[in-house]
XYZ file of C-alpha atoms in Angstrom:
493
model
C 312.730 86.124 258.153
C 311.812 82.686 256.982
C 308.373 81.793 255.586
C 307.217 80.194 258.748
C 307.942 83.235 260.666
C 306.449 85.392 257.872
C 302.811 83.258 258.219
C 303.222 83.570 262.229
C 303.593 87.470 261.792
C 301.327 87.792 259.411
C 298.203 86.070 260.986
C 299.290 88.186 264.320
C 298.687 91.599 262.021
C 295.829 90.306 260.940
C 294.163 89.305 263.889
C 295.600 93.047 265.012
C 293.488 94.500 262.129
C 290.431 92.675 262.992
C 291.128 93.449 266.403
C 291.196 97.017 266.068
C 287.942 97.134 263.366
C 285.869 95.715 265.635
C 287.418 98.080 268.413
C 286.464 101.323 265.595
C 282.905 99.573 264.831
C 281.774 99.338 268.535
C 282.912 102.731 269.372
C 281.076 104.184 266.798
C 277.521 101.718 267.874
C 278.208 103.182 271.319
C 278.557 106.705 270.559
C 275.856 106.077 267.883
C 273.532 104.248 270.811
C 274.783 107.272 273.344
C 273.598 110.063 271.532
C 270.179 108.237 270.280
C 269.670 107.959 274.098
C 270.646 111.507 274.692
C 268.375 112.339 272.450
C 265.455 110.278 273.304
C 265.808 111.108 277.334
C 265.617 114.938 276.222
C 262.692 114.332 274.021
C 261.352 112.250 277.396
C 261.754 114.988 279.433
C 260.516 117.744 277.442
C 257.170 115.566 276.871
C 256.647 114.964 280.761
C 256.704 118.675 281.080
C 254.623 119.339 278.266
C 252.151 116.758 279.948
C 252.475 118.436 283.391
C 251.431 121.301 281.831
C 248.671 119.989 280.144
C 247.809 118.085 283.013
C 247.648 121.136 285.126
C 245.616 122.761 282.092
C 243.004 119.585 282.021
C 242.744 119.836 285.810
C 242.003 123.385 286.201
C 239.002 122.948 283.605
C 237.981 120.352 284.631
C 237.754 121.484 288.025
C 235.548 124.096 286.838
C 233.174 121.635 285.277
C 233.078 119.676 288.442
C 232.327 122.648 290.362
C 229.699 124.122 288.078
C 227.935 121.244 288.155
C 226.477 121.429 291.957
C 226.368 124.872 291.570
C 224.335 124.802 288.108
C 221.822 122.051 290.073
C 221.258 124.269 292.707
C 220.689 127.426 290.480
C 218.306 125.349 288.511
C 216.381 125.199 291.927
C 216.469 129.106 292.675
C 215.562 129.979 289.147
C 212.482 128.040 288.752
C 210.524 131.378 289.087
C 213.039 133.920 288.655
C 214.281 135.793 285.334
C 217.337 137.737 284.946
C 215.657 140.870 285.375
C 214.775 139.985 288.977
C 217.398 140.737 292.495
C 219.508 137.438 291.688
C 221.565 138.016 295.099
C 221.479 134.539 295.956
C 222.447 133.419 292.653
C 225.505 136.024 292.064
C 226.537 134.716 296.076
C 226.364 131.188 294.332
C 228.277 132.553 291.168
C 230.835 133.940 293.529
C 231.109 130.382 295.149
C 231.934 129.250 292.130
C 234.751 131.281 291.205
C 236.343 130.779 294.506
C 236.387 127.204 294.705
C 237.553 126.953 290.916
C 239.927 128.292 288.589
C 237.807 130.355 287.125
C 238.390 134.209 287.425
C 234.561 135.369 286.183
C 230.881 133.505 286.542
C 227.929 134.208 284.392
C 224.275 132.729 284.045
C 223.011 133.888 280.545
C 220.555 132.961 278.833
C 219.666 132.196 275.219
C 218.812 136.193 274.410
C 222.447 137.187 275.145
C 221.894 138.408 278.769
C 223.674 137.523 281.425
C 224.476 138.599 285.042
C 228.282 138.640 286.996
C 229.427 137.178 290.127
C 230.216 140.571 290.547
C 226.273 140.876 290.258
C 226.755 143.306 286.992
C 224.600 142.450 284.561
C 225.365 142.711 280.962
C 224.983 141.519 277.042
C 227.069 138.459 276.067
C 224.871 138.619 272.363
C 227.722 139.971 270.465
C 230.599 138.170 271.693
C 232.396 135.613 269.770
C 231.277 132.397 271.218
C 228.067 133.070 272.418
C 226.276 131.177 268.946
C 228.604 128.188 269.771
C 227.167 128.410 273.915
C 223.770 128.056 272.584
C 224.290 125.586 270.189
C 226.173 123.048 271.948
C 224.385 120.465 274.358
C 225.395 119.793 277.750
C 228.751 120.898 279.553
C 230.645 122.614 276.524
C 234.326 123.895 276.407
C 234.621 127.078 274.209
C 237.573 130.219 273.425
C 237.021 133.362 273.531
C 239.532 136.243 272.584
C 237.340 138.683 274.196
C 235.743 137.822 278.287
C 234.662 141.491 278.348
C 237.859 142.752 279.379
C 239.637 142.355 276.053
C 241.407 138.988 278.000
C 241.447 135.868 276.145
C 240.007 132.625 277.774
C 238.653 128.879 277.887
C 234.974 128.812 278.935
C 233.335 125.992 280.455
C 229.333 126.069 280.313
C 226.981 124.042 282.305
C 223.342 123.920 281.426
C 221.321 125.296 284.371
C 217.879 122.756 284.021
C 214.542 124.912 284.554
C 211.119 124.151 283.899
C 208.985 126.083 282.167
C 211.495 128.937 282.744
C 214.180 130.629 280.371
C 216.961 128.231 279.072
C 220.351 129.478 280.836
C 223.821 128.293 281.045
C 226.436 128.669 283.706
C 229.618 130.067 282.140
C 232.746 130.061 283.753
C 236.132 131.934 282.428
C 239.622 130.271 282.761
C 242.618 132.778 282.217
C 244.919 131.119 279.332
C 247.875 133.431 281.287
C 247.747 129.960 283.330
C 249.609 127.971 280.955
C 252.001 130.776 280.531
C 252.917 130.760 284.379
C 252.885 126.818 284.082
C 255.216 126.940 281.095
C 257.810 129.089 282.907
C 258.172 126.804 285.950
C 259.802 124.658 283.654
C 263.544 124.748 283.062
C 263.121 124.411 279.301
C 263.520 127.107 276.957
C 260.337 127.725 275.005
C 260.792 130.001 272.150
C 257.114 131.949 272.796
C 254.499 129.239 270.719
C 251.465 128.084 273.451
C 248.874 126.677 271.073
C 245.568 125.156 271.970
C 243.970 123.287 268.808
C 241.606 120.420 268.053
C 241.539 117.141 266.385
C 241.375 118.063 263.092
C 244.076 120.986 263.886
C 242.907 124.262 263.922
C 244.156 126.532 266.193
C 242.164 127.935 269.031
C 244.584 129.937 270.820
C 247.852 130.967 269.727
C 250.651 132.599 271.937
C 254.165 133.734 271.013
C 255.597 133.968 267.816
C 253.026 134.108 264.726
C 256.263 132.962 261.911
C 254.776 129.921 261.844
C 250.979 129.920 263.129
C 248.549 132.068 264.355
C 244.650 131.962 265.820
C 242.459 130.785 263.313
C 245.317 128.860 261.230
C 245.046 125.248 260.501
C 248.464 123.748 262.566
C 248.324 120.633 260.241
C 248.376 122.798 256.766
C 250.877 125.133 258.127
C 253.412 122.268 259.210
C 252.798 120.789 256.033
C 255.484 122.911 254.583
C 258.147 122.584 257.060
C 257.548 118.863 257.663
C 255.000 116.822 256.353
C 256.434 113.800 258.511
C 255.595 115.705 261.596
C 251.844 116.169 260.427
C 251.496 112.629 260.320
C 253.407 111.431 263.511
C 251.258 114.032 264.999
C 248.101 112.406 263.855
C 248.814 109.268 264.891
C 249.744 110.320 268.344
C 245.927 112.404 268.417
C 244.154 108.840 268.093
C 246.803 106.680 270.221
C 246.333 109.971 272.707
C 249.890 109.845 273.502
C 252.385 113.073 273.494
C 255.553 113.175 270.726
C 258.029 115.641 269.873
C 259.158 116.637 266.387
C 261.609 119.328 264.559
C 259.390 121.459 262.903
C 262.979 123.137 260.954
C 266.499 123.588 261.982
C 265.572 126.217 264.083
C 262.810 124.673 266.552
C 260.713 121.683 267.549
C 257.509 121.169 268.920
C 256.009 119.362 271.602
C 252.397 117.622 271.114
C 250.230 116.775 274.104
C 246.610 115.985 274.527
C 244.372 116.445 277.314
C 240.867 115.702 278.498
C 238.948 118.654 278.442
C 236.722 118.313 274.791
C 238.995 117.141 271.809
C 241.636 119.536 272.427
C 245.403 119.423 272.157
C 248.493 121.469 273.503
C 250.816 122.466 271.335
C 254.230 123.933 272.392
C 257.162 125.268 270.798
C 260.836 124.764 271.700
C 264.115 126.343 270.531
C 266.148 123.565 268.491
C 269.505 125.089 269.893
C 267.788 124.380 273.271
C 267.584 120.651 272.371
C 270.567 120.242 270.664
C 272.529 121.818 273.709
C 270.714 119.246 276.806
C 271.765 116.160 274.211
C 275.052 117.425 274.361
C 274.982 117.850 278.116
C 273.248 114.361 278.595
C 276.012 112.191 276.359
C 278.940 114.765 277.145
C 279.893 112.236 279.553
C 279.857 109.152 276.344
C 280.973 111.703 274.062
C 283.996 111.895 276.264
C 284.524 108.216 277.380
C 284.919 107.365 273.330
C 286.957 110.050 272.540
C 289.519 109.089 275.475
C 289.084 105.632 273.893
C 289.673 106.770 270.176
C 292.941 108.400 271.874
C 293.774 105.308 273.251
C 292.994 103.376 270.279
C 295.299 105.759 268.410
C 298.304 105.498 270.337
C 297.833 102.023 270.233
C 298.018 101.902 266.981
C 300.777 104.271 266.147
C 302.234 101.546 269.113
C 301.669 98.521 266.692
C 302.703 100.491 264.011
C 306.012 101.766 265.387
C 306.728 98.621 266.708
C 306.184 96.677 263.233
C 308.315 99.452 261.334
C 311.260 98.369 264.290
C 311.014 94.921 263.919
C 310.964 95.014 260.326
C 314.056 97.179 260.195
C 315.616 94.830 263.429
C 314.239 91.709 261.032
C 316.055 93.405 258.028
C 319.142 94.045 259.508
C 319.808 91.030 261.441
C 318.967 89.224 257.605
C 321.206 91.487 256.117
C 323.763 90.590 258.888
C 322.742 86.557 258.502
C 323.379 86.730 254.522
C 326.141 88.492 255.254
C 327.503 86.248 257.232
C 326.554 83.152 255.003
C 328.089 84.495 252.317
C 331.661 85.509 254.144
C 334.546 83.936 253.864
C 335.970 83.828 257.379
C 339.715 83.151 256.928
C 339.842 86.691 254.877
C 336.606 88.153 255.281
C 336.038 88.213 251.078
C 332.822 86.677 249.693
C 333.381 83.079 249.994
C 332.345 80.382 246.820
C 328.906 80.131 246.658
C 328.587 84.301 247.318
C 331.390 84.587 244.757
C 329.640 82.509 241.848
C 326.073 83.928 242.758
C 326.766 87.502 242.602
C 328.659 87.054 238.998
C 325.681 85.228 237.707
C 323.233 88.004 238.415
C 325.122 90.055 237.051
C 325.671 88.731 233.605
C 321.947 87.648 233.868
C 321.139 91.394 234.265
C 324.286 92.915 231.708
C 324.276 90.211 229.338
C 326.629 92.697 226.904
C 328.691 94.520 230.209
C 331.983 94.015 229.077
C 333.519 92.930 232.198
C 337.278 91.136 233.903
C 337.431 87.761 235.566
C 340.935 87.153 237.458
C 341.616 83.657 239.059
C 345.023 84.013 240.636
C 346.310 81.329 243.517
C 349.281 81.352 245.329
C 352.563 80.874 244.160
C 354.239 77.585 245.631
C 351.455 77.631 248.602
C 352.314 73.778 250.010
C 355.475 74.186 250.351
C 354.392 77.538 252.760
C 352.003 75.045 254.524
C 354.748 72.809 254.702
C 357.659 74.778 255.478
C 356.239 77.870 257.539
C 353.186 76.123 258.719
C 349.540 75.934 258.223
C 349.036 78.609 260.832
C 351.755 80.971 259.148
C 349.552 79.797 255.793
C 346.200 81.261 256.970
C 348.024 84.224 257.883
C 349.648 84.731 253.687
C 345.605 84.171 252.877
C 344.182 86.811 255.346
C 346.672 89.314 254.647
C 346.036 88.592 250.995
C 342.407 88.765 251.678
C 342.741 92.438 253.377
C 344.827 94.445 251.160
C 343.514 93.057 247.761
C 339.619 94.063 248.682
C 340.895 97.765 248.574
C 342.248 97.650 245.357
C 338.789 97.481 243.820
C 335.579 98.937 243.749
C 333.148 98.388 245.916
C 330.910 97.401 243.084
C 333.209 94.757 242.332
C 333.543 91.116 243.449
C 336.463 89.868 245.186
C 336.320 86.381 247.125
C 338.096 82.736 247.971
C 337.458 79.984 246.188
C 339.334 77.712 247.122
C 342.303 77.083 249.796
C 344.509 79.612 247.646
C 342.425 80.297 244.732
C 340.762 83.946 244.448
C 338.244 85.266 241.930
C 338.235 88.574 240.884
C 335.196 90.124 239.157
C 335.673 93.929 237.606
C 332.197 95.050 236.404
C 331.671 97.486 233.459
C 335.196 97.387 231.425
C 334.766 98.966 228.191
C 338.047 100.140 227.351
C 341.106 97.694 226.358
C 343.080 100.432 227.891
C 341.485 99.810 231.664
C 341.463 96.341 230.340
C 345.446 96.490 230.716
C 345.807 99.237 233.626
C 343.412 96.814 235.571
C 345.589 93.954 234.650
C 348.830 95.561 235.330
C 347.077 96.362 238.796
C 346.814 93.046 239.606
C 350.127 92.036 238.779
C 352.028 94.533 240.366
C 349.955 94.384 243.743
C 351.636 90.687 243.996
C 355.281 92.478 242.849
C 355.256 94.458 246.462
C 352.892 91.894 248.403
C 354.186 90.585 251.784
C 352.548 88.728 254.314
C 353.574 87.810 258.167
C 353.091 90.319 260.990
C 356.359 89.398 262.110
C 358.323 87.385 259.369
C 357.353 89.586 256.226
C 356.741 86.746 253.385
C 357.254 87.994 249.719
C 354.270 85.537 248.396
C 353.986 85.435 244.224
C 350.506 84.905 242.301
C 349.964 83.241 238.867
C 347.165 84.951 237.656
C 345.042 84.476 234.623
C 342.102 86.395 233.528
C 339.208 85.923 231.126
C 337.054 88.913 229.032
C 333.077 88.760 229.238
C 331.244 88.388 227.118
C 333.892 87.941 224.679
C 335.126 84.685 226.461
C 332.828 82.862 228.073
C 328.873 84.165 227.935
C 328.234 82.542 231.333
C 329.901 82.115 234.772
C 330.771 78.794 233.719
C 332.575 79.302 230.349
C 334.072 82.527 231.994
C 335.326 80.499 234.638
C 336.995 77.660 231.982
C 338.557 80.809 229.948
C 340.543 82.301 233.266
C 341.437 79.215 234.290
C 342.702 78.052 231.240
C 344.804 81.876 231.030
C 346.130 80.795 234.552
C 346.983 77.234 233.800
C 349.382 79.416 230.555
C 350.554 81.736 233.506
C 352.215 78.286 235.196
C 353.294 77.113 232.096
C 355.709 80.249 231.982
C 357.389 80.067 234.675
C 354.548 81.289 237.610
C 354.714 84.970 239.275
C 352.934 86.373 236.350
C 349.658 87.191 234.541
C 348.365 85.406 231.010
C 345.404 86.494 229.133
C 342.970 83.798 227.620
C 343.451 86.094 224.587
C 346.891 87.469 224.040
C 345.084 90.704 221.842
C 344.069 92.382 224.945
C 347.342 92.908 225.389
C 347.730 95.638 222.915
C-alpha cells in the first residue's frame, strides 16, 4: 500500500471513528433526554392526580362554606330571640338542609359555653372537644381538625358565625369526613403506599393517614423530612409560596407528592411507593429504551462490519504487497531473486550479523556464447531455467540464491562457522555442476567456474565480498574452467 493510499485510508477510518462517536454520543443524549421525559411525564401525572384530589378536597369544603353561609344568615334571623335551651325545630330542619345540600355528614349551632344542638336535633356539649378553643377564637368562617366529631371519627370543620343581636354568640359548624380523600385517592390508578397528610404553611401536620415510619399527627412534616432530604424541604417551600404542586423522593423507598388547595393555608400531602415510580418510567420510555438498544445492536454489528472488513483488506493489502515485492524482486527466466533482491537481502544481513561467518559463490556458465550461438538463445534460456530450478533446492531456505547477470549466479550461505561445512558446502556446489544437465529433450552437460568468498573474513561488506568471489572465480578460469577457487586457498584444509 503506497503512502497515498495509506492517507486516503486513513482519513476514511477516521472520519469512521468520528462517525461512529457522534453516533455513541447522541444515543446516549436521546436515551438520556428519553428517560428525563419518562420521568418528568410520571411526575406530571402523579401531580394532576394529586391536584384532582385536592381539588375535589377544596371543593367539598368549600361547598360547605358556601352553603353555611345562607343558612347561617337565615339562622341569625330565627335566633334573634331564641337560646339553645328553647324547641329549635326550625333551626335543626335548617341544620338538616345543610347537611344535605353539602358534604358535610353532621351540623351544629353552638355557642361560646360549649353547647350545641344536632341536625339530628340532639343536643349536646362540644366544651371538651379538641377544637372547640380554636372555634371560639377564630373570626369569621374558620377551617379546623378534629380527631374526635363525637363519634370517635376524625374530620375538617368549617364554622360560620351565625350574627345575633343582643343574643348569645353562636357558630354554625359543619363536619367533613376525611374518609373522602381516601375514596378519592383510590380512584386513582397510582399506587399510594398509605401516607394522606393534611398540614399547613409552616408544616405541621393536621391529619395523618397510613404509615406513621415517617410522620404522624402532630409532627412537624418539614423537621421530619429534614433527615431524609433536606432538598425536598426546600423545593417544598418554594412550591407553598409559588402555590404550585411538586413531587420529590423522600428515600429510595418512596416519594411524595405536594399539593395546595384553597380552603385556609392548608396543603395535601401524599405518599407514593418509589418502586411504583420507577416501574411507570420504565413503562413510559420502554418504547426509547428499546429503539436505542436496537440501534446500539446495529451500531455494533456495524462496527464489528468495519472492523472485519479493515482486518480483510489489510490481510488482502498485505498479501497482494507480499505478492507485488515478490514479484519485483523475481527473476523471471528462473524464478531466483533477481539483482537488486539478490544484493539487498545480503546487505541486511551483514548489517544485522556483522560477525556471521557466512559463503558467497559467484559461478557463471561454462562457455555460455558459444550455447547461445550454437544451440540457440531459446535452447540458452532453457540451460538458465533449469539451472535456476534444481540449484534453489540445494540450499536452505534461509539462504540466498539469485541471477545476476545473463549467466552469472550469486550464492549466499548464511551462518557458516565451521571450515568443515565451509568445504562440504563447497564441494556441494561443485559437484551439483559434475551431474548437471539441461534440455528437456537434448540433455546438455553445462560446466560452472565457480569462485567463492568468506565473510567477514574477506570482504566486510557486500561490495568487498562481491570483489573477493569474483576475484576466486576470475582464478577458477585461469585453471582451466569447470571448477571451484577459493579467494583464500586455507579454507581448503
Amino acid at each position: 500500500m503506497n503512502n497515498q493510499t495509506k492517507s486516503i485510508a486513513l482519513k476514511w477510518i477516521g472520519l469512521g471513528v468520528i462517525f461512529v462517536i457522534v453516533l455513541v454520543i447522541m444515543l446516549f443524549n436521546f436515551a438520556s433526554k428519553s428517560q428525563l421525559s419518562a420521568n418528568n411525564n410520571v411526575n406530571k401525572n402523579l401531580m394532576t392526580s394529586a391536584e384532582i384530589c385536592a381539588r375535589k378536597f377544596n371543593e367539598d369544603i368549600t361547598l360547605l362554606e358556601k352553603v353555611g353561609k345562607p343558612i347561617a344568615e337565615i339562622l341569625s334571623h330565627s335566633m334573634e330571640q331564641k337560646t339553645l335551651n328553647q324547641d329549635l325545630a326550625y333551626e335543626v330542619e335548617l341544620l338538616e338542609i345543610a347537611v344535605s345540600h353539602s358534604s358535610a355528614y353532621i351540623a351544629y349551632i353552638c355557642d361560646d359555653d360549649g353547647n350545641a344542638i344536632t341536625n339530628a336535633g340532639d343536643k349536646t356539649s362540644i366544651k371538651e372537644k379538641d377544637y372547640f378553643n380554636s372555634l371560639i377564637e377564630k373570626e369569621g368562617v374558620s377551617y379546623l381538625y378534629t380527631y374526635d366529631d363525637g363519634a370517635g371519627q376524625d374530620a375538617v370543620i368549617v364554622s360560620v358565625p351565625i350574627s345575633s343581636e343582643g343574643g348569645d354568640k353562636l357558630n354554625l359548624v359543619l363536619f367533613y369526613s376525611l374518609k373522602n380523600i381516601s375514596k378519592m385517592v383510590k380512584k386513582f390508578d397510582f399506587n399510594l403506599w398509605s401516607i394522606e397528610t393534611i398540614m399547613d404553611a409552616d408544616g405541621n401536620v393536621i391529619a395523618s393517614y397510613g404509615n406513621y415510619g415517617y410522620w404522624k399527627q402532630g409532627d412537624n412534616l418539614f423537621e421530619v423530612l429534614q433527615s431524609y432530604n433536606s432538598a425536598l424541604v426546600k423545593d417544598i417551600e418554594n412550591h407553598i409560596v409559588r402555590g404550585t404542586a411538586t413531587v420529590g423522593q423522600i428515600d429510595e423507598y418512596n416519594s411524595l407528592v405536594y399539593t395546595p388547595f384553597d380552603a385556609g393555608d392548608w396543603s395535601v400531602v401524599f405518599g407514593v411507593s418509589q418502586s411504583y415510580i420507577d416501574k411507570q418510567v420504565e413503562q413510559q420510555w420502554i418504547t426509547s429504551r428499546n429503539l436505542v438498544n436496537q440501534l446500539a445492536i446495529v451500531l455494533c454489528i456495524f462496527i464489528l462490519f468495519a472492523i472485519a472488513v479493515l482486518i480483510v483488506s489489510k490481510i488482502y493489502n498485505v498479501r497482494k504487497q507480499q505478492q507485488l515485492e515478490s514479484k519485483a524482486d523475481t527473476d523471471l527466466l528462473t524464478g531466483l531473486n533477481n539483482k537488486l533482491a539478490t544484493e539487498r537481502k545480503i546487505k541486511e544481513f551483514i548489517a544485522g550479523n556483522p560477525n556471521a561467518q557466512s559463503m558467497l559463490f559467484i559461478f557463471d556458465i561454462d562457455n555460455f556464447k558459444k550455447i547461445n550461438d550454437t544451440m540457440g538463445h531459446a535452447f540458452g534460456d532453457e540451460v538458465l531455467r533449469s539451472l535456476g530450478q534444481q540449484i534453489r533446492v540445494l540450499f536452505r531456505s534461509s539462504d540466498v540464491v539469485g541471477r545476476v547477470g545473463g549467466d552469472e549466479f550469486i550464492v549466499f550461505l548464511k551462518n557458516i562457522n565451521e571450515p568443515e561445512i565451509i568445504r562440504k558446502e563447497a564441494k556441494k556446489v561443485e559437484d551439483f555442476f559434475k551431474d548437471f544437465k539441461a534440455g528437456e529433450y537434448t540433455k546438455y552437460s553445462a560446466t560452472a567456474s565457480i569462485g567463492v568468498a568468506i565473510f567477514p573474513h574477506e570482504g566486510t561488506d557486500f561490495e568487498s565480498l562481491y570483489k573477493a568471489a569474483d576475484s576466486a572465480l576470475y582464478k577458477a578460469k585461469q585453471r582451466g574452467k569447470k571448477q571451484l577457487a577459493f579467494y583464500d586457498d586455507k579454507w581448503l584444509g
